[in-house]
PDB file of C-alpha atoms in Angstrom:
ATOM      1  CA  UNK A 524      10.556 -19.375  19.534  1.00  0.00           C
ATOM      2  CA  UNK A 525       9.092 -20.436  22.808  1.00  0.00           C
ATOM      3  CA  UNK A 526       5.594 -20.092  24.258  1.00  0.00           C
ATOM      4  CA  UNK A 527       4.654 -21.171  27.783  1.00  0.00           C
ATOM      5  CA  UNK A 528       8.037 -22.878  28.068  1.00  0.00           C
ATOM      6  CA  UNK A 529       7.446 -25.037  24.979  1.00  0.00           C
ATOM      7  CA  UNK A 530       9.480 -24.609  21.787  1.00  0.00           C
ATOM      8  CA  UNK A 531       7.282 -23.394  18.922  1.00  0.00           C
ATOM      9  CA  UNK A 532       7.857 -22.236  15.394  1.00  0.00           C
ATOM     10  CA  UNK A 533       8.259 -18.482  15.070  1.00  0.00           C
ATOM     11  CA  UNK A 534       7.859 -16.302  12.029  1.00  0.00           C
ATOM     12  CA  UNK A 535       8.970 -12.856  10.967  1.00  0.00           C
ATOM     13  CA  UNK A 536       6.949 -11.117   8.231  1.00  0.00           C
ATOM     14  CA  UNK A 537       9.014  -8.553   6.360  1.00  0.00           C
ATOM     15  CA  UNK A 538       7.333  -6.549   3.585  1.00  0.00           C
ATOM     16  CA  UNK A 539       9.475  -3.918   1.887  1.00  0.00           C
ATOM     17  CA  UNK A 540       8.536  -0.575   0.363  1.00  0.00           C
ATOM     18  CA  UNK A 541      10.758   1.173  -2.196  1.00  0.00           C
ATOM     19  CA  UNK A 542      10.809   4.950  -2.035  1.00  0.00           C
ATOM     20  CA  UNK A 543      13.185   7.407  -3.705  1.00  0.00           C
ATOM     21  CA  UNK A 544      15.154  10.031  -1.843  1.00  0.00           C
ATOM     22  CA  UNK A 545      13.772  13.571  -2.279  1.00  0.00           C
ATOM     23  CA  UNK A 546      10.505  12.475  -3.940  1.00  0.00           C
ATOM     24  CA  UNK A 547      11.977  11.758  -7.359  1.00  0.00           C
ATOM     25  CA  UNK A 548       9.032   9.771  -8.729  1.00  0.00           C
ATOM     26  CA  UNK A 549       6.209  11.125 -10.812  1.00  0.00           C
ATOM     27  CA  UNK A 550       3.703   8.216 -10.553  1.00  0.00           C
ATOM     28  CA  UNK A 551       4.803   5.812 -13.260  1.00  0.00           C
ATOM     29  CA  UNK A 552       6.402   2.391 -12.952  1.00  0.00           C
ATOM     30  CA  UNK A 553       7.289  -0.148 -15.640  1.00  0.00           C
ATOM     31  CA  UNK A 554       8.825  -3.252 -14.071  1.00  0.00           C
ATOM     32  CA  UNK A 555      12.263  -2.490 -12.632  1.00  0.00           C
ATOM     33  CA  UNK A 556      12.535   0.874 -14.398  1.00  0.00           C
ATOM     34  CA  UNK A 557      10.918   3.963 -12.904  1.00  0.00           C
ATOM     35  CA  UNK A 558      10.577   7.373 -14.442  1.00  0.00           C
ATOM     36  CA  UNK A 559      11.453  10.545 -12.548  1.00  0.00           C
ATOM     37  CA  UNK A 560      11.690  14.229 -13.315  1.00  0.00           C
ATOM     38  CA  UNK A 561      15.463  13.737 -13.591  1.00  0.00           C
ATOM     39  CA  UNK A 562      15.267  10.698 -15.936  1.00  0.00           C
ATOM     40  CA  UNK A 563      14.967   6.920 -15.837  1.00  0.00           C
ATOM     41  CA  UNK A 564      15.656   5.361 -12.416  1.00  0.00           C
ATOM     42  CA  UNK A 565      17.028   1.835 -12.230  1.00  0.00           C
ATOM     43  CA  UNK A 566      16.519   0.602  -8.637  1.00  0.00           C
ATOM     44  CA  UNK A 567      19.450  -0.656  -6.573  1.00  0.00           C
ATOM     45  CA  UNK A 568      20.358  -4.336  -6.798  1.00  0.00           C
ATOM     46  CA  UNK A 569      20.981  -6.374  -3.682  1.00  0.00           C
ATOM     47  CA  UNK A 570      23.906  -8.814  -3.648  1.00  0.00           C
ATOM     48  CA  UNK A 571      24.053 -11.366  -0.873  1.00  0.00           C
ATOM     49  CA  UNK A 572      27.464 -11.172   0.803  1.00  0.00           C
ATOM     50  CA  UNK A 573      30.288 -12.591  -1.275  1.00  0.00           C
ATOM     51  CA  UNK A 574      27.858 -14.394  -3.576  1.00  0.00           C
ATOM     52  CA  UNK A 575      27.734 -13.157  -7.131  1.00  0.00           C
ATOM     53  CA  UNK A 576      23.975 -13.731  -7.244  1.00  0.00           C
ATOM     54  CA  UNK A 577      22.167 -10.425  -7.807  1.00  0.00           C
ATOM     55  CA  UNK A 578      18.710  -9.851  -6.372  1.00  0.00           C
ATOM     56  CA  UNK A 579      16.277  -7.111  -7.240  1.00  0.00           C
ATOM     57  CA  UNK A 580      14.041  -5.954  -4.386  1.00  0.00           C
ATOM     58  CA  UNK A 581      11.265  -5.542  -6.942  1.00  0.00           C
ATOM     59  CA  UNK A 582      11.290  -9.244  -7.853  1.00  0.00           C
ATOM     60  CA  UNK A 583       9.857 -11.278  -4.974  1.00  0.00           C
ATOM     61  CA  UNK A 584      11.663  -9.259  -2.298  1.00  0.00           C
ATOM     62  CA  UNK A 585      14.976 -11.121  -2.171  1.00  0.00           C
ATOM     63  CA  UNK A 586      16.326  -8.613   0.348  1.00  0.00           C
ATOM     64  CA  UNK A 587      13.393  -9.661   2.507  1.00  0.00           C
ATOM     65  CA  UNK A 588      14.571 -13.270   2.252  1.00  0.00           C
ATOM     66  CA  UNK A 589      18.092 -12.218   3.239  1.00  0.00           C
ATOM     67  CA  UNK A 590      16.753 -10.331   6.276  1.00  0.00           C
ATOM     68  CA  UNK A 591      14.557 -13.288   7.257  1.00  0.00           C
ATOM     69  CA  UNK A 592      17.595 -15.591   7.112  1.00  0.00           C
ATOM     70  CA  UNK A 593      19.695 -13.217   9.224  1.00  0.00           C
ATOM     71  CA  UNK A 594      17.274 -11.954  11.862  1.00  0.00           C
ATOM     72  CA  UNK A 595      17.322 -13.790  15.198  1.00  0.00           C
ATOM     73  CA  UNK A 596      14.365 -13.651  17.560  1.00  0.00           C
ATOM     74  CA  UNK A 597      16.037 -12.291  20.715  1.00  0.00           C
ATOM     75  CA  UNK A 598      16.063 -14.704  23.669  1.00  0.00           C
ATOM     76  CA  UNK A 599      14.892 -11.933  26.003  1.00  0.00           C
ATOM     77  CA  UNK A 600      11.920 -11.286  23.696  1.00  0.00           C
ATOM     78  CA  UNK A 601      11.052 -15.003  23.701  1.00  0.00           C
ATOM     79  CA  UNK A 602      11.204 -15.151  27.498  1.00  0.00           C
ATOM     80  CA  UNK A 603       8.991 -12.070  27.819  1.00  0.00           C
ATOM     81  CA  UNK A 604       6.718 -13.278  24.969  1.00  0.00           C
ATOM     82  CA  UNK A 605       7.246 -10.006  23.126  1.00  0.00           C
ATOM     83  CA  UNK A 606       5.757  -9.621  19.675  1.00  0.00           C
ATOM     84  CA  UNK A 607       5.204  -6.640  17.456  1.00  0.00           C
ATOM     85  CA  UNK A 608       6.055  -4.591  14.397  1.00  0.00           C
ATOM     86  CA  UNK A 609       9.198  -2.499  14.003  1.00  0.00           C
ATOM     87  CA  UNK A 610       9.523  -0.138  11.031  1.00  0.00           C
ATOM     88  CA  UNK A 611      13.020   0.821   9.943  1.00  0.00           C
ATOM     89  CA  UNK A 612      14.146   3.247   7.252  1.00  0.00           C
ATOM     90  CA  UNK A 613      17.536   3.204   5.588  1.00  0.00           C
ATOM     91  CA  UNK A 614      19.362   4.686   2.634  1.00  0.00           C
ATOM     92  CA  UNK A 615      21.254   2.735  -0.007  1.00  0.00           C
ATOM     93  CA  UNK A 616      23.751   5.467  -0.876  1.00  0.00           C
ATOM     94  CA  UNK A 617      25.403   6.151  -4.222  1.00  0.00           C
ATOM     95  CA  UNK A 618      28.260   3.791  -3.245  1.00  0.00           C
ATOM     96  CA  UNK A 619      25.816   0.932  -2.480  1.00  0.00           C
ATOM     97  CA  UNK A 620      26.327   1.143   1.295  1.00  0.00           C
ATOM     98  CA  UNK A 621      23.409   0.899   3.728  1.00  0.00           C
ATOM     99  CA  UNK A 622      23.441   4.122   5.770  1.00  0.00           C
ATOM    100  CA  UNK A 623      21.125   6.276   7.896  1.00  0.00           C
ATOM    101  CA  UNK A 624      19.406   3.303   9.530  1.00  0.00           C
ATOM    102  CA  UNK A 625      16.642   4.694  11.763  1.00  0.00           C
ATOM    103  CA  UNK A 626      13.544   3.589  13.612  1.00  0.00           C
ATOM    104  CA  UNK A 627      10.357   4.883  12.034  1.00  0.00           C
ATOM    105  CA  UNK A 628       8.091   3.001  14.455  1.00  0.00           C
ATOM    106  CA  UNK A 629       9.291   1.431  17.687  1.00  0.00           C
ATOM    107  CA  UNK A 630       7.781  -1.681  19.209  1.00  0.00           C
ATOM    108  CA  UNK A 631      10.003  -2.671  22.118  1.00  0.00           C
ATOM    109  CA  UNK A 632      13.685  -1.942  22.724  1.00  0.00           C
ATOM    110  CA  UNK A 633      14.689  -5.606  22.423  1.00  0.00           C
ATOM    111  CA  UNK A 634      12.912  -6.085  19.078  1.00  0.00           C
ATOM    112  CA  UNK A 635      13.933  -2.605  17.871  1.00  0.00           C
ATOM    113  CA  UNK A 636      17.606  -3.402  18.533  1.00  0.00           C
ATOM    114  CA  UNK A 637      17.420  -6.678  16.571  1.00  0.00           C
ATOM    115  CA  UNK A 638      15.734  -4.984  13.612  1.00  0.00           C
ATOM    116  CA  UNK A 639      18.372  -2.225  13.531  1.00  0.00           C
ATOM    117  CA  UNK A 640      21.215  -4.743  13.922  1.00  0.00           C
ATOM    118  CA  UNK A 641      20.172  -6.891  10.978  1.00  0.00           C
ATOM    119  CA  UNK A 642      19.561  -3.952   8.625  1.00  0.00           C
ATOM    120  CA  UNK A 643      22.914  -2.380   9.569  1.00  0.00           C
ATOM    121  CA  UNK A 644      24.646  -5.695   8.760  1.00  0.00           C
ATOM    122  CA  UNK A 645      23.371  -5.697   5.167  1.00  0.00           C
ATOM    123  CA  UNK A 646      25.955  -6.481   2.505  1.00  0.00           C
ATOM    124  CA  UNK A 647      26.627  -3.774  -0.057  1.00  0.00           C
ATOM    125  CA  UNK A 648      24.191  -3.186  -2.892  1.00  0.00           C
ATOM    126  CA  UNK A 649      24.710  -2.078  -6.469  1.00  0.00           C
ATOM    127  CA  UNK A 650      23.425   1.509  -6.235  1.00  0.00           C
ATOM    128  CA  UNK A 651      20.374   2.870  -8.027  1.00  0.00           C
ATOM    129  CA  UNK A 652      21.046   4.918 -11.143  1.00  0.00           C
ATOM    130  CA  UNK A 653      19.359   7.786 -12.910  1.00  0.00           C
ATOM    131  CA  UNK A 654      20.586   8.199 -16.469  1.00  0.00           C
ATOM    132  CA  UNK A 655      23.663   6.131 -15.583  1.00  0.00           C
ATOM    133  CA  UNK A 656      24.576   8.188 -12.502  1.00  0.00           C
ATOM    134  CA  UNK A 657      24.526   6.457  -9.087  1.00  0.00           C
ATOM    135  CA  UNK A 658      21.970   8.015  -6.698  1.00  0.00           C
ATOM    136  CA  UNK A 659      20.872   7.327  -3.110  1.00  0.00           C
ATOM    137  CA  UNK A 660      17.447   5.818  -2.398  1.00  0.00           C
ATOM    138  CA  UNK A 661      15.503   5.313   0.816  1.00  0.00           C
ATOM    139  CA  UNK A 662      13.732   2.140   1.899  1.00  0.00           C
ATOM    140  CA  UNK A 663      11.064   1.836   4.574  1.00  0.00           C
ATOM    141  CA  UNK A 664      11.135  -1.701   5.900  1.00  0.00           C
ATOM    142  CA  UNK A 665       8.640  -3.198   8.406  1.00  0.00           C
ATOM    143  CA  UNK A 666       9.669  -6.253  10.425  1.00  0.00           C
ATOM    144  CA  UNK A 667       6.885  -8.153  12.187  1.00  0.00           C
ATOM    145  CA  UNK A 668       8.036 -10.344  15.064  1.00  0.00           C
ATOM    146  CA  UNK A 669       5.564 -13.141  15.878  1.00  0.00           C
ATOM    147  CA  UNK A 670       5.942 -16.123  18.210  1.00  0.00           C
ATOM    148  CA  UNK A 671       4.209 -19.283  17.087  1.00  0.00           C
TER     149      UNK A 671
END
């Protein structure tokens, strides 16, 4: 980033919240397996591009790391010294595709557009499953843009 015309380190904080579509959960979690009224839910697995490495969002937020490595602080935002928090929701559908990417909380159009762009560019996931059947799940994902 840049502050007062001087290059500075910038940071993006990206916590992630896992939430099922249609309120499937009952209030019980055991590691990566969650129990619902319909059965046992195995969360979706994130795969990074063509890599065969599989990440689980519930183990140290590896999707967060992928987003951090792919988000770019917009030049216009640096020039205007824009900072803030953008909250995005998206669905990992039953085919593992990221769909229905929407703003939950807007910050500024420039930062909003970057947040939406990076989430929409996500590689495919291995879909969540309930009793072996692929199901869609929704994520709510805050991105915090900070100039340093």
